Amino acid sequence: MTQHKHLFVMDSVEKLNLKLDSSLRVAQALINRGHQCYMTSPQEMTWLNGKDGSTPYCTASLLSNDNGEIPSIKPLGQLELSEFDGIHMRKDPPFDMDYISSTWVLSEAGKKSKIYNDPQTLRGMNEKLAIFAFPQYCDTGILSSNPTELTNFVKKEASGDAILKPLDLYGGRGVQRISLQSMTDHDLEVLLDSETGGGKAARLIQPFNKGIFEGEVRAFTCFGEAISWCLKIPAKGEYLANTRTGATLHAYTPPKEELEMVLDVSSQLRKQGVEFVGYDIIGGKISEINITSPRLLLADDQDPTAYYDRIAHLLEQDLPS
């Protein structure tokens, strides 16, 4: 078996939820199978266009499995990105110009290395709006910066009960439920005018799916294969099924329809260079398609080892021998 070199572009360890982080666990599984893994951050990547040519490089640290639960980190210095067989873009949003500039560097690196997920698709596909490409699997919705259009959608299409989402955040940040049972029409207009900055910033609005109170499903696929499923049940009184807001994680077996749905979308995303995908599913409908840094979630009593070993195996099959 050929040993490969992998680079993980990610947030600093201090910013990670180590209990739930997927990036370091993938690295651990690769190291256990004899591969070399390194990490860097977007701020440590550089693209030099000099007299000797165009060279993207980074300040990298070596990861090793001699530190128990998480890999130990040994700073090394500068390495050219062309030295790596696989480069994993695992930086969490916000999806801002710093994030986009990182994908430009990775697009150049992609001329010699395999990038997961494809940087051009990361730039071009918004995680909140990706569902619009698969209307048969998602709820209706509207993206607009026009407060009047958004107001009309809430009243007519969402029956006065909707969910509002910003486009550049993650983990439920900035998501709001809008209900005309708890606010007047005037309050709604004021809120949407404020959210859009007076009609300058676009927001996504969809009907509120009450299935969230039964839980939100997280499906994780890799190379078109469904690797894991988990049910996130919101804390009492919450409508966000995020662990940071108190959601609990439970084992989940998907019905045939959900499995076929996820496999169908994943097969189509693969054509755009997207190999790692996290789906949020509410009431049988996809509410979000996570491709920037999708997290594999499992119930607390499930051993993650086999799941990450499977991912490492699939990476071995994808990279040239």
CSV table of N, CA, C and O in Angstrom, one decimal, residues 5 21 41 51 56 59 73 114 117 127-128 141 159 161 227 246 256 272 290 294 296 298:
chain,number,residue,atom,x,y,z
A,5,LYS,N,0.8,11.5,1.8
A,5,LYS,CA,0.9,12.7,2.7
A,5,LYS,C,-0.3,13.5,2.6
A,5,LYS,O,-0.7,13.9,1.5
A,21,ASP,N,-15.0,16.8,17.0
A,21,ASP,CA,-14.3,17.1,15.8
A,21,ASP,C,-14.1,15.9,14.9
A,21,ASP,O,-13.8,14.8,15.4
A,41,SER,N,-3.2,26.3,8.8
A,41,SER,CA,-4.4,27.1,8.8
A,41,SER,C,-4.4,28.0,7.6
A,41,SER,O,-3.4,28.2,6.9
A,51,LYS,N,10.2,34.7,-9.6
A,51,LYS,CA,10.9,34.5,-10.8
A,51,LYS,C,11.1,33.1,-11.1
A,51,LYS,O,11.3,32.7,-12.3
A,56,PRO,N,2.5,27.8,-4.2
A,56,PRO,CA,1.8,27.9,-3.0
A,56,PRO,C,2.5,27.0,-1.9
A,56,PRO,O,2.9,25.9,-2.2
A,59,THR,N,3.0,27.0,6.3
A,59,THR,CA,3.7,26.7,7.5
A,59,THR,C,3.0,25.5,8.2
A,59,THR,O,1.8,25.7,8.6
A,73,ILE,N,1.1,17.6,18.1
A,73,ILE,CA,1.3,18.5,17.0
A,73,ILE,C,2.8,19.0,17.1
A,73,ILE,O,3.2,19.6,18.1
A,114,LYS,N,-4.7,16.5,-4.8
A,114,LYS,CA,-6.1,16.3,-4.8
A,114,LYS,C,-6.7,17.1,-3.6
A,114,LYS,O,-6.2,17.0,-2.5
A,117,ASN,N,-12.9,19.4,0.0
A,117,ASN,CA,-13.6,19.3,-1.2
A,117,ASN,C,-13.1,20.3,-2.3
A,117,ASN,O,-12.3,21.2,-1.9
A,127,GLU,N,-23.7,26.7,1.3
A,127,GLU,CA,-24.3,25.5,2.0
A,127,GLU,C,-25.8,25.7,2.3
A,127,GLU,O,-26.5,24.7,2.3
A,128,LYS,N,-26.2,26.9,2.5
A,128,LYS,CA,-27.7,27.1,2.8
A,128,LYS,C,-28.5,27.0,1.5
A,128,LYS,O,-29.7,26.5,1.6
A,141,GLY,N,-38.6,27.9,-0.5
A,141,GLY,CA,-37.8,28.9,0.2
A,141,GLY,C,-37.6,30.1,-0.7
A,141,GLY,O,-38.0,30.1,-1.9
A,159,SER,N,-47.2,30.5,5.8
A,159,SER,CA,-48.4,30.5,6.7
A,159,SER,C,-48.1,31.2,8.1
A,159,SER,O,-48.6,30.8,9.1
A,161,ASP,N,-45.3,31.3,9.8
A,161,ASP,CA,-44.3,30.6,10.6
A,161,ASP,C,-43.1,30.2,9.8
A,161,ASP,O,-43.2,29.2,9.0
A,227,ILE,N,-21.8,7.0,5.2
A,227,ILE,CA,-20.9,6.4,6.3
A,227,ILE,C,-21.7,6.3,7.6
A,227,ILE,O,-21.5,5.4,8.3
A,246,GLY,N,-27.4,22.6,23.2
A,246,GLY,CA,-27.9,21.6,24.1
A,246,GLY,C,-28.5,20.4,23.5
A,246,GLY,O,-29.1,19.6,24.2
A,256,LYS,N,-35.7,3.8,4.0
A,256,LYS,CA,-35.2,3.6,2.6
A,256,LYS,C,-35.2,4.9,1.8
A,256,LYS,O,-34.3,5.2,1.1
A,272,GLN,N,-19.1,17.4,-9.0
A,272,GLN,CA,-18.5,18.8,-8.8
A,272,GLN,C,-17.3,18.7,-7.9
A,272,GLN,O,-16.9,19.8,-7.4
A,290,ASN,N,-24.0,20.5,4.0
A,290,ASN,CA,-22.7,21.0,4.6
A,290,ASN,C,-21.5,20.4,3.8
A,290,ASN,O,-21.3,19.2,3.7
A,294,PRO,N,-17.8,19.4,6.9
A,294,PRO,CA,-18.9,18.5,7.4
A,294,PRO,C,-18.4,17.7,8.6
A,294,PRO,O,-17.4,17.1,8.5
A,296,LEU,N,-19.0,14.4,11.1
A,296,LEU,CA,-19.6,13.1,11.3
A,296,LEU,C,-20.0,13.1,12.7
A,296,LEU,O,-19.2,13.2,13.6
A,298,LEU,N,-22.2,11.0,15.9
A,298,LEU,CA,-22.7,9.7,16.4
A,298,LEU,C,-23.2,9.8,17.8
A,298,LEU,O,-22.9,10.8,18.5
